[in-house]
Coordinates of C-alpha atoms and ligand atoms in Angstrom, one line a residue:
X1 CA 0.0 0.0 0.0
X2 CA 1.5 3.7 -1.2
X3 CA 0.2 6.6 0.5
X4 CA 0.4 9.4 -2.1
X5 CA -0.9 12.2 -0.2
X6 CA 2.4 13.6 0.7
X7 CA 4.1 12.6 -2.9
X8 CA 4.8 14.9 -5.3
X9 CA 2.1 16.4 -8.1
X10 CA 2.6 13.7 -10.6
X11 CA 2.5 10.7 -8.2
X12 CA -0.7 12.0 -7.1
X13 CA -1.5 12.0 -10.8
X14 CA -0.9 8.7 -11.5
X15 CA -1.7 7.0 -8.0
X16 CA -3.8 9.1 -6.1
X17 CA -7.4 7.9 -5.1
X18 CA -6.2 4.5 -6.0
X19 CA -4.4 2.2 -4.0
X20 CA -4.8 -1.6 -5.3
X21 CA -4.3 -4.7 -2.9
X22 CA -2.8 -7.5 -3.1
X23 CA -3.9 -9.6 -6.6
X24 CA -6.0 -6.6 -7.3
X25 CA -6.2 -4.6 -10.8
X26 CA -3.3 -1.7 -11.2
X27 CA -6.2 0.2 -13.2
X28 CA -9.1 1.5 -11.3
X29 CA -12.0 -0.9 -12.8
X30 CA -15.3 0.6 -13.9
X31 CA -17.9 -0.2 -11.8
X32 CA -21.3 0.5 -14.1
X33 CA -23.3 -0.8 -11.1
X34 CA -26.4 1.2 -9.9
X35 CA -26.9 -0.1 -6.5
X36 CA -24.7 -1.6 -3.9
X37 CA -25.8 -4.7 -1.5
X38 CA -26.4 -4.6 2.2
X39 CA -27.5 -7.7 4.4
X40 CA -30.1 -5.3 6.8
X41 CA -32.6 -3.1 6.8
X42 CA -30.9 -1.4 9.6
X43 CA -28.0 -0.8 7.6
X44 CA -29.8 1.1 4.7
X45 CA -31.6 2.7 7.7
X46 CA -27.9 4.3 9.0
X47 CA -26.8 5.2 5.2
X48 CA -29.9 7.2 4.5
X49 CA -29.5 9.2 7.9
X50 CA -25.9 9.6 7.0
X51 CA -24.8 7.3 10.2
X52 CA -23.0 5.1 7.9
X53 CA -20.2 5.8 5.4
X54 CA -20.9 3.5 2.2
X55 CA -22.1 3.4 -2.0
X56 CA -25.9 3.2 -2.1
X57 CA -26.9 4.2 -5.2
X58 CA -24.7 5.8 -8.1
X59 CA -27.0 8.9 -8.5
X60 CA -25.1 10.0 -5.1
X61 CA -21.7 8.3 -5.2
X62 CA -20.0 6.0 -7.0
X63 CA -16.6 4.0 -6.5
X64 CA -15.3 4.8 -10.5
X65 CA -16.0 8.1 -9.7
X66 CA -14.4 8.0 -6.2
X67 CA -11.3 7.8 -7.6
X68 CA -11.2 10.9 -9.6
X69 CA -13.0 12.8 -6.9
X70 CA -10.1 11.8 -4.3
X71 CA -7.2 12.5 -6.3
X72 CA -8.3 15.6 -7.8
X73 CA -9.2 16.3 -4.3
X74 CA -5.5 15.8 -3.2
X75 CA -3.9 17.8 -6.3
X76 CA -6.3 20.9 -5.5
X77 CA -5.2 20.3 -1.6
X78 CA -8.9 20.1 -0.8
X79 CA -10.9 17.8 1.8
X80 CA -12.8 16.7 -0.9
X81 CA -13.9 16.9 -4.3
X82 CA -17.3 16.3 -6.3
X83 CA -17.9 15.7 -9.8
X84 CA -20.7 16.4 -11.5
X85 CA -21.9 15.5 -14.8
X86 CA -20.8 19.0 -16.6
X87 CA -18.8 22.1 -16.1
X88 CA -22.0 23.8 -15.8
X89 CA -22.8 21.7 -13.3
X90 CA -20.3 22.1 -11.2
X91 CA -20.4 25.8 -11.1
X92 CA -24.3 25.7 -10.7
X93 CA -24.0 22.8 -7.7
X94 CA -21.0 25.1 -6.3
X95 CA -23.9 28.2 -6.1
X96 CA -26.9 26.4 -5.2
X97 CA -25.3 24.5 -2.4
X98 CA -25.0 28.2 -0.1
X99 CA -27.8 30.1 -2.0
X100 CA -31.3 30.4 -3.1
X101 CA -34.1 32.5 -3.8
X102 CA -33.7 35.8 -2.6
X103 CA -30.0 35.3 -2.3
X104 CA -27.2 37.5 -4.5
X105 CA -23.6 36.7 -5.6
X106 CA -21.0 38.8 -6.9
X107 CA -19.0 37.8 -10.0
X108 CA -16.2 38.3 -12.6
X109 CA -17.8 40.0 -15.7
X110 CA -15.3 38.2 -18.3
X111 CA -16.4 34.8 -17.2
X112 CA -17.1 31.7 -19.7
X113 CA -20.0 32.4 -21.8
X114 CA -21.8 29.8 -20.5
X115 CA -21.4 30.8 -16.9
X116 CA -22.5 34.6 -17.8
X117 CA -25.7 32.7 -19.4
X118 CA -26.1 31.0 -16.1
X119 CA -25.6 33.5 -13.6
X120 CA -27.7 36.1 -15.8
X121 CA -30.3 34.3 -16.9
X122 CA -30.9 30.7 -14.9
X123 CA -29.9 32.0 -11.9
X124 CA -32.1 35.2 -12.1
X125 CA -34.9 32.8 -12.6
X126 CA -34.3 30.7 -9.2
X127 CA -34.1 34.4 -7.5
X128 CA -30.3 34.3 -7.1
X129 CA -29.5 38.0 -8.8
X130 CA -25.6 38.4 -9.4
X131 CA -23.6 41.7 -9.6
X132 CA -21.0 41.4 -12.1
X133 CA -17.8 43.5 -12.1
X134 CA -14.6 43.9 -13.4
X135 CA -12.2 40.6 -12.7
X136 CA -9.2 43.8 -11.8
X137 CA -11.4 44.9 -9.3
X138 CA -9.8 45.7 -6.4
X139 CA -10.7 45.5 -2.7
X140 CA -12.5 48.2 -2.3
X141 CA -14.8 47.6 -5.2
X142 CA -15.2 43.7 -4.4
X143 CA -16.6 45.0 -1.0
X144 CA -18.9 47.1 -2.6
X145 CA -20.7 44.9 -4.5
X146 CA -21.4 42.8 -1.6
X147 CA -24.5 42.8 -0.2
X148 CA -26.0 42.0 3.3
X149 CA -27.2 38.7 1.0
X150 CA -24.6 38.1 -0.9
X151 CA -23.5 34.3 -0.7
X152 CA -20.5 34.0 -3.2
X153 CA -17.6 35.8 -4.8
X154 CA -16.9 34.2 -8.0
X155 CA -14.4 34.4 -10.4
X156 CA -11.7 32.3 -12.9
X157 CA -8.1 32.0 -12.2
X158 CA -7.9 33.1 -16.1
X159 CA -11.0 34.0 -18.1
X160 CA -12.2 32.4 -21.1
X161 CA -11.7 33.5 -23.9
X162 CA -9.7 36.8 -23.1
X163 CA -6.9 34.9 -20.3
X164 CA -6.8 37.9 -18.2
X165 CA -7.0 37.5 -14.5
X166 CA -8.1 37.9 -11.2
X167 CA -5.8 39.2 -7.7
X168 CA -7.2 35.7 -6.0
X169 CA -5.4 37.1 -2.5
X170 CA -7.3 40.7 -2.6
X171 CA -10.5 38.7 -3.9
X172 CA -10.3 36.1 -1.5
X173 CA -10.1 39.0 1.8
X174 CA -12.4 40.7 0.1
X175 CA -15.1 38.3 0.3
X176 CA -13.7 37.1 3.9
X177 CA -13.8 40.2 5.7
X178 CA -17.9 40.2 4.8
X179 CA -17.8 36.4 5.7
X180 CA -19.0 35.6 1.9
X181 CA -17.4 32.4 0.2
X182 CA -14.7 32.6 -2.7
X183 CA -15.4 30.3 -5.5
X184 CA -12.6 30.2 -8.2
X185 CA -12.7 28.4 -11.7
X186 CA -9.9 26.9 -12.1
X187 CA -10.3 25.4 -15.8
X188 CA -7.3 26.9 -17.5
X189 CA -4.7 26.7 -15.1
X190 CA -5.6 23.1 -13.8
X191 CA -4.2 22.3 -10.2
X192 CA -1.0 21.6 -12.0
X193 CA -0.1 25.7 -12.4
X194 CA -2.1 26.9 -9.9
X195 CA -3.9 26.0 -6.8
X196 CA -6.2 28.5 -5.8
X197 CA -7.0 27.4 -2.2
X198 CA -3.4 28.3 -1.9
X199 CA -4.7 31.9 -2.2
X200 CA -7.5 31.9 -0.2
X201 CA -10.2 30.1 -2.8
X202 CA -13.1 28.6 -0.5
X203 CA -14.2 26.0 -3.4
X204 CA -12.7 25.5 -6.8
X205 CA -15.0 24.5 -9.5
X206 CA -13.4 22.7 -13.3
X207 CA -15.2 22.3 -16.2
X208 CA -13.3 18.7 -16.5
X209 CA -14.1 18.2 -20.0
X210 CA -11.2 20.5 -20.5
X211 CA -7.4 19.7 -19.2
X212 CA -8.3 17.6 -16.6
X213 CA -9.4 15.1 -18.6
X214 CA -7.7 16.5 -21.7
X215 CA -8.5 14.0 -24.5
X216 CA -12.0 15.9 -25.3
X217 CA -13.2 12.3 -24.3
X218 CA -16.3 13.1 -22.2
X219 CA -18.3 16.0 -20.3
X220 CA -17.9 16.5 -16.8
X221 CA -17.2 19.1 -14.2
X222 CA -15.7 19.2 -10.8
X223 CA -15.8 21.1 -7.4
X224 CA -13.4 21.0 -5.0
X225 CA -14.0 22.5 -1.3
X226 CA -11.1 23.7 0.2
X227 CA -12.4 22.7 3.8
X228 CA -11.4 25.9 5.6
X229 CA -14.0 28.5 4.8
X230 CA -16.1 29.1 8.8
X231 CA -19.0 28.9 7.7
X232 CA -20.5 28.8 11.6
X233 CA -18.5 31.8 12.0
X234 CA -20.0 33.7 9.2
X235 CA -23.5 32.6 10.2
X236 CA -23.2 33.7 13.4
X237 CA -21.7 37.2 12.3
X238 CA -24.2 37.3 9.6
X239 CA -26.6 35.0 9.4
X240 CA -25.3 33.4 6.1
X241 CA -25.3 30.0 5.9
X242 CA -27.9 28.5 7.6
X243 CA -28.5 25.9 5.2
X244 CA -25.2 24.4 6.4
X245 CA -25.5 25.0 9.8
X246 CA -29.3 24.7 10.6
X247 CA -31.0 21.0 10.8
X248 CA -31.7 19.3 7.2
X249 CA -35.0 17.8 7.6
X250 CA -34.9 15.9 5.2
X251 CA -31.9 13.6 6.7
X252 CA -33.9 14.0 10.2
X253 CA -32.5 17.5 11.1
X254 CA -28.6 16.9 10.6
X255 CA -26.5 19.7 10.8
X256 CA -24.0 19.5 7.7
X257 CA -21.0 21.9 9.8
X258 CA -22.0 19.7 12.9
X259 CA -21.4 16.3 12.1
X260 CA -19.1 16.7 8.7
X261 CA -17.0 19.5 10.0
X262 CA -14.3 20.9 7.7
X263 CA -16.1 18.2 5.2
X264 CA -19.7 20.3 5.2
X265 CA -19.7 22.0 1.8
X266 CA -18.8 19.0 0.0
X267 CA -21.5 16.3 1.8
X268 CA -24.0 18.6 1.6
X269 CA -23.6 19.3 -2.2
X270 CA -23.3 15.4 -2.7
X271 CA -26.4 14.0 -0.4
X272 CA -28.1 17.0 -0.9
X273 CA -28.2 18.8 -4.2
X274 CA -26.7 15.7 -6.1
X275 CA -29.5 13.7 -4.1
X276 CA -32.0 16.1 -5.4
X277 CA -31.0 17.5 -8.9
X278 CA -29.0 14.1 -10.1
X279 CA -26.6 16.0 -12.1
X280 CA -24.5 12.3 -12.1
X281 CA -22.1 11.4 -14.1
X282 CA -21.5 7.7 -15.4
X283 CA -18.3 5.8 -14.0
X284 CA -17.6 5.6 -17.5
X285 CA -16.7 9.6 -18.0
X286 CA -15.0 8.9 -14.3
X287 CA -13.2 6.3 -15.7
X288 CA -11.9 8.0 -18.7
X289 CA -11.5 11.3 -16.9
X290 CA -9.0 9.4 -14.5
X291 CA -7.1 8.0 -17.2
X292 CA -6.3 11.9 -18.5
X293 CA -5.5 12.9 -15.3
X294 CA -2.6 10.0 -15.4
X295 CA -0.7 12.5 -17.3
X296 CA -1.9 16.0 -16.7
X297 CA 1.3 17.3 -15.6
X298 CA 3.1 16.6 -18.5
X299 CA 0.7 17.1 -20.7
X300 CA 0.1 20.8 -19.2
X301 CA 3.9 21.4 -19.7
X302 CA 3.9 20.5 -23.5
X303 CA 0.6 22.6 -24.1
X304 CA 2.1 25.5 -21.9
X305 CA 5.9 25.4 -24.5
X306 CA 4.1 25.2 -27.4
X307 CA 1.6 28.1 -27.0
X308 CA 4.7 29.9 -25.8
X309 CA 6.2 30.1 -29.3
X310 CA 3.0 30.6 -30.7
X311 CA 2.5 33.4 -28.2
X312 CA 5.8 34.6 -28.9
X313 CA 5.2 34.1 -33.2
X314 CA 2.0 36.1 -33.0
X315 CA 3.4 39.3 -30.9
X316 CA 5.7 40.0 -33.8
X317 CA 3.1 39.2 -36.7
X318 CA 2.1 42.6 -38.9
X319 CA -1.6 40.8 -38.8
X320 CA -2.1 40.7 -35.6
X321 CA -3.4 43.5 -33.4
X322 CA -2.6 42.2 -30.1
X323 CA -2.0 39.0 -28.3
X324 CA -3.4 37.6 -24.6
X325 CA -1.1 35.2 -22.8
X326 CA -0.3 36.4 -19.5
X327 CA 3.0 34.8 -19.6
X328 CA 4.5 37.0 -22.0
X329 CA 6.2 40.4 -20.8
X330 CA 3.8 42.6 -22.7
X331 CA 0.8 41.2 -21.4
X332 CA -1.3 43.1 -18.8
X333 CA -1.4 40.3 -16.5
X334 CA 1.9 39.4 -16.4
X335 CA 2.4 40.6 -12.6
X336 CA -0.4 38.7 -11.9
X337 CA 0.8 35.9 -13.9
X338 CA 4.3 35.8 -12.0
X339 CA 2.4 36.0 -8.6
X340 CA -0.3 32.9 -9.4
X341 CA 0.9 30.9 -12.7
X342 CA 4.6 31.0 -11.9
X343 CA 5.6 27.6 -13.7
X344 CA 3.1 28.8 -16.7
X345 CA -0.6 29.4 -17.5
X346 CA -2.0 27.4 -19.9
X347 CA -1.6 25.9 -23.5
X348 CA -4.9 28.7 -24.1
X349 CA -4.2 32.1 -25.6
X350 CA -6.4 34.7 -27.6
X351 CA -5.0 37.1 -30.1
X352 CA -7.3 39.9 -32.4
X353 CA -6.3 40.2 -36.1
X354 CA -6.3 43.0 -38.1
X355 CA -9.6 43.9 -40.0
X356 CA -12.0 42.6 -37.3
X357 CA -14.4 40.2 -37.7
X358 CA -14.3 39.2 -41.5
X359 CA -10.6 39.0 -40.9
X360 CA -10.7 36.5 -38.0
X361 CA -13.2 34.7 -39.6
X362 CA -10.8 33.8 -42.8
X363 CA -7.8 32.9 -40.7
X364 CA -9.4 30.8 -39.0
X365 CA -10.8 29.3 -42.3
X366 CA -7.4 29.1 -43.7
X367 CA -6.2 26.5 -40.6
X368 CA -5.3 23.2 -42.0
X369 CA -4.0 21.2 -39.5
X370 CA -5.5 23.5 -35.8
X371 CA -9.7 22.2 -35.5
X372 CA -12.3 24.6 -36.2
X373 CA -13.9 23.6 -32.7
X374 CA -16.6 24.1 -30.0
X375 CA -14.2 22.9 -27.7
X376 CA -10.9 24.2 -26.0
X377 CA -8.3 22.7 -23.6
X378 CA -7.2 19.0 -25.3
X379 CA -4.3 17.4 -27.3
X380 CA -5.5 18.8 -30.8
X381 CA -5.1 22.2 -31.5
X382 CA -8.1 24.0 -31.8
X383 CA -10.0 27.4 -32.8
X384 CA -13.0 29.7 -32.4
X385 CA -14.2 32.8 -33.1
X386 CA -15.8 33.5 -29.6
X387 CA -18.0 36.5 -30.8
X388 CA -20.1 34.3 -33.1
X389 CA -20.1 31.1 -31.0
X390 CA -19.6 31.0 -27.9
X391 CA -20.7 34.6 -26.7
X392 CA -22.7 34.6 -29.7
X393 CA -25.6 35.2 -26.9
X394 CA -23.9 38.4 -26.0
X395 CA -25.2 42.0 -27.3
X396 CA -22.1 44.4 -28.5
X397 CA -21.8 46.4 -25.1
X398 CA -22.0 43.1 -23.3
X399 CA -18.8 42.0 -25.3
X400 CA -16.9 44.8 -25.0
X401 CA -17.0 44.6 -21.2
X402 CA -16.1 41.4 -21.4
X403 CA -13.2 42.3 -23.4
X404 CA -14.0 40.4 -26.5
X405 CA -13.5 42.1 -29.5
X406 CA -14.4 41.0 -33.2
X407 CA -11.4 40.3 -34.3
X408 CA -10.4 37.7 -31.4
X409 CA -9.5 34.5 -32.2
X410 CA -9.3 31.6 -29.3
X411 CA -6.3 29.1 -29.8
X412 CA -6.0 26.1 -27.8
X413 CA -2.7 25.2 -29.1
X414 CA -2.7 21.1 -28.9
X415 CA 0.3 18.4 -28.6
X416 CA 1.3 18.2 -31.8
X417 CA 4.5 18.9 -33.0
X418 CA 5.5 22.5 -32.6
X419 CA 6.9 23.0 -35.8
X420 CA 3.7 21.7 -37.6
X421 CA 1.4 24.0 -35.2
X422 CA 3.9 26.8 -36.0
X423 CA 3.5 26.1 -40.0
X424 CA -0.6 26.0 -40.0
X425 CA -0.7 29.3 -37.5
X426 CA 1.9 31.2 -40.3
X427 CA 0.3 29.9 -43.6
X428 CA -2.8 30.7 -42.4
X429 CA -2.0 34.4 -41.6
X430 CA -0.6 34.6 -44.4
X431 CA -3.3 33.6 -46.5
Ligands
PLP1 N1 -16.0 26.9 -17.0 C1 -15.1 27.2 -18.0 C2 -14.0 28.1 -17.7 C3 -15.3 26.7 -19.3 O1 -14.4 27.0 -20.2 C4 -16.4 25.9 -19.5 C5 -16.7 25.3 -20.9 O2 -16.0 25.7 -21.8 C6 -17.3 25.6 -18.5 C7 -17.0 26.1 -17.2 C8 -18.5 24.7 -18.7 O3 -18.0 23.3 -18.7 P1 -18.7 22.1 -19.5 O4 -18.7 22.5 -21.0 O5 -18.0 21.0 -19.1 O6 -20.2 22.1 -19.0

């Protein structure tokens, strides 16, 4: 038996959340089973008032997915981690597991389409309203957009599509000095550059369909609680929280900070919401997603060198306006870059051609061997023009706060060879 928790990052990687016995198999099996066996009534009895620690039914928990939930638990340094059956999910579960109608949270305005969808829209319809300001906010301005019920800070360690980012530290007091929670997305970097609850991040939420998994092989999201925000603290100064510290009814009055402790966020969002909503995913994506994981740290370092020559090739093109990669000199975020993504931010980087949006339409027309794809974050190089796809949903003045402009092209720059990524990027500029 290897305990992992105190090896480096990519031992964890390989062996975390997975520690075979004796004649057993080296790879984590799937286990596609629904239900688990019990010999009592009694004993079912314990499991559903959460007496008992044990699988009974794969809506909640799962071992498959165990195993990915552990060690991405032990890469983010959290006490525990939940997937979810999407990104969306995740950031959704991360929300609704400390707010609900009549509730506010306070948010990056540059988030991931999808999450600005949410937030606006979804969320507005549950009664959660959300304030959304400028991801360089600084204190000051963080603290004013909290509100007596305000529930959640939120932001990404580096937006999507534009990879500028967030002061996590001045964030992160921010929202603790008005006892709110600090949620971080944590997609780009991936625990491997950066680990927000390092910086203060309550929860960390992944859209795993992305690094994590990296192989564009299934959907799947991720939270991670960081096990150290007081919640009976901030309930008691504020109020908040009450869903975490007051009796659950429905598991005969259990008090989640009570009995789990620093685990309370994370067993309430599982036998809760998970319970309730059933956003599951199949030991299947689990299965696969812990496969990618095997190699996320080398895979991270490859994608990170290659889109730093094509970071570096794009800053001194004639076509190209400007470039966002925090890890190069010029870029805005580089101080916060050096502070947060010190070994290197992503394999990710946006850049705005010349001529706008006809212009970045017919480069990325012109790419031969980089994907024209809905997707970002895996082996293959890929592309998109964000404007029209995925903030197609956005009006004009809602895009230019987020920073997106026309002419803005996303590259996920993949594993292939960097010379053959190098060739397509060039020919197709120069086309
Ligand atoms: N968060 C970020 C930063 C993303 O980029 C995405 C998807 O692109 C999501 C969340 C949503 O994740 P999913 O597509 O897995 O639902």
């Amino acid at each position: 038996m290897v305990d992992v928790q105190d090896k480096q990052f990519e031992t964890k990687c390989v062996r975390g959340g997975y520690d075979p016995g004796v004649g057993e198999p080296v790879v984590p099996p799937i286990t596609p089973s629904v239900a688990y066996r019990y010999e009592t009534t009694e004993q079912v009895h314990e499991l559903f008032d959460l007496e008992r620690e044990g699988y009974f039914y794969s809506r909640i928990e799962n071992p498959t997915t165990s195993v990915v939930e552990k060690r991405v638990a032990m890469l983010d340094g959290g006490v525990g981690a939940l997937m979810t059956s999407s990104g969306q999910a995740a950031n959704l579960f991360a929300i609704l597991n400390i707010a609900s109608n009549g509730d506010h949270i306070v948010a990056a305005r540059n988030l991931y389409g999808g999450t600005v969808n949410l937030f606006t829209h979804r969320l507005k319809e549950y009664g959660i309203s959300t304030t959304f300001i400028d991801n360089s906010s600084d204190y000051d301005a963080v603290v004013a957009a909290i509100k007596p019920n305000t529930k959640a800070v939120f932001t990404e360690t580096l937006s999507n599509p534009t990879l500028s980012m967030t002061d996590l530290e001045v964030w992160a007091k921010a929202a603790h000095d008005n006892d709110v929670l600090f949620v971080v997305d944590n997609t780009f970097p991936t625990p491997f550059f950066c680990r927000p609850i390092d910086f203060g991040a309550d929860v960390v939420t992944y859209s795993s369909t992305k690094y994590l998994d990296g192989h564009a092989l299934e959907v799947s999201g991720m939270i991670v609680d960081s096990g150290k925000f007081g919640f009976e603290n901030a309930y008691r100064n504020s109020g908040r929280y009450s869903s975490l510290v007051e009796p659950d009814q429905t598991y005969k009055g259990v008090s989640y900070t009570k009995k789990f402790g620093e685990a309370a966020y994370i067993v309430k969002a599982r036998v809760q919401l998970m319970r309730d909503l059933g956003a599951t995913p199949s030991p299947f994506s689990a299965f696969l997603l812990g496969n990618g994981l095997q190699t996320l740290g080398l895979r991270m370092e490859r994608h990170y060198s290659n889109a730093q020559a094509v970071a570096k090739f794009l800053e001194n093109n004639p076509q190209v306006e400007h470039v966002n990669f925090p890890a190069l000199d010029t870029d805005p975020n580089n101080a916060l870059a050096k502070k947060y993504l010190p070994k290197g931010c992503a394999g990710v980087l946006s850049f705005v051609v010349k001529g706008g949006r006809e212009s970045a339409g017919r480069v990325i027309n012109a790419f031969k061997l980089v994907n024209i794809e809905v997707n970002v974050a895996e082996i293959r190089s890929c592309a998109l023009h964000p404007a029209t796809s995925t903030h197609r949903q956005m009006s004009d003045t809602e895009l230019k706060d987020a920073g997106i402009e026309p002419g803005l092209i996303r590259l996920s720059v993949g594993l292939e060879n960097i010379d053959d990524i190098l060739e397509d990027v060039k020919r197709a500029l120069e086309e």
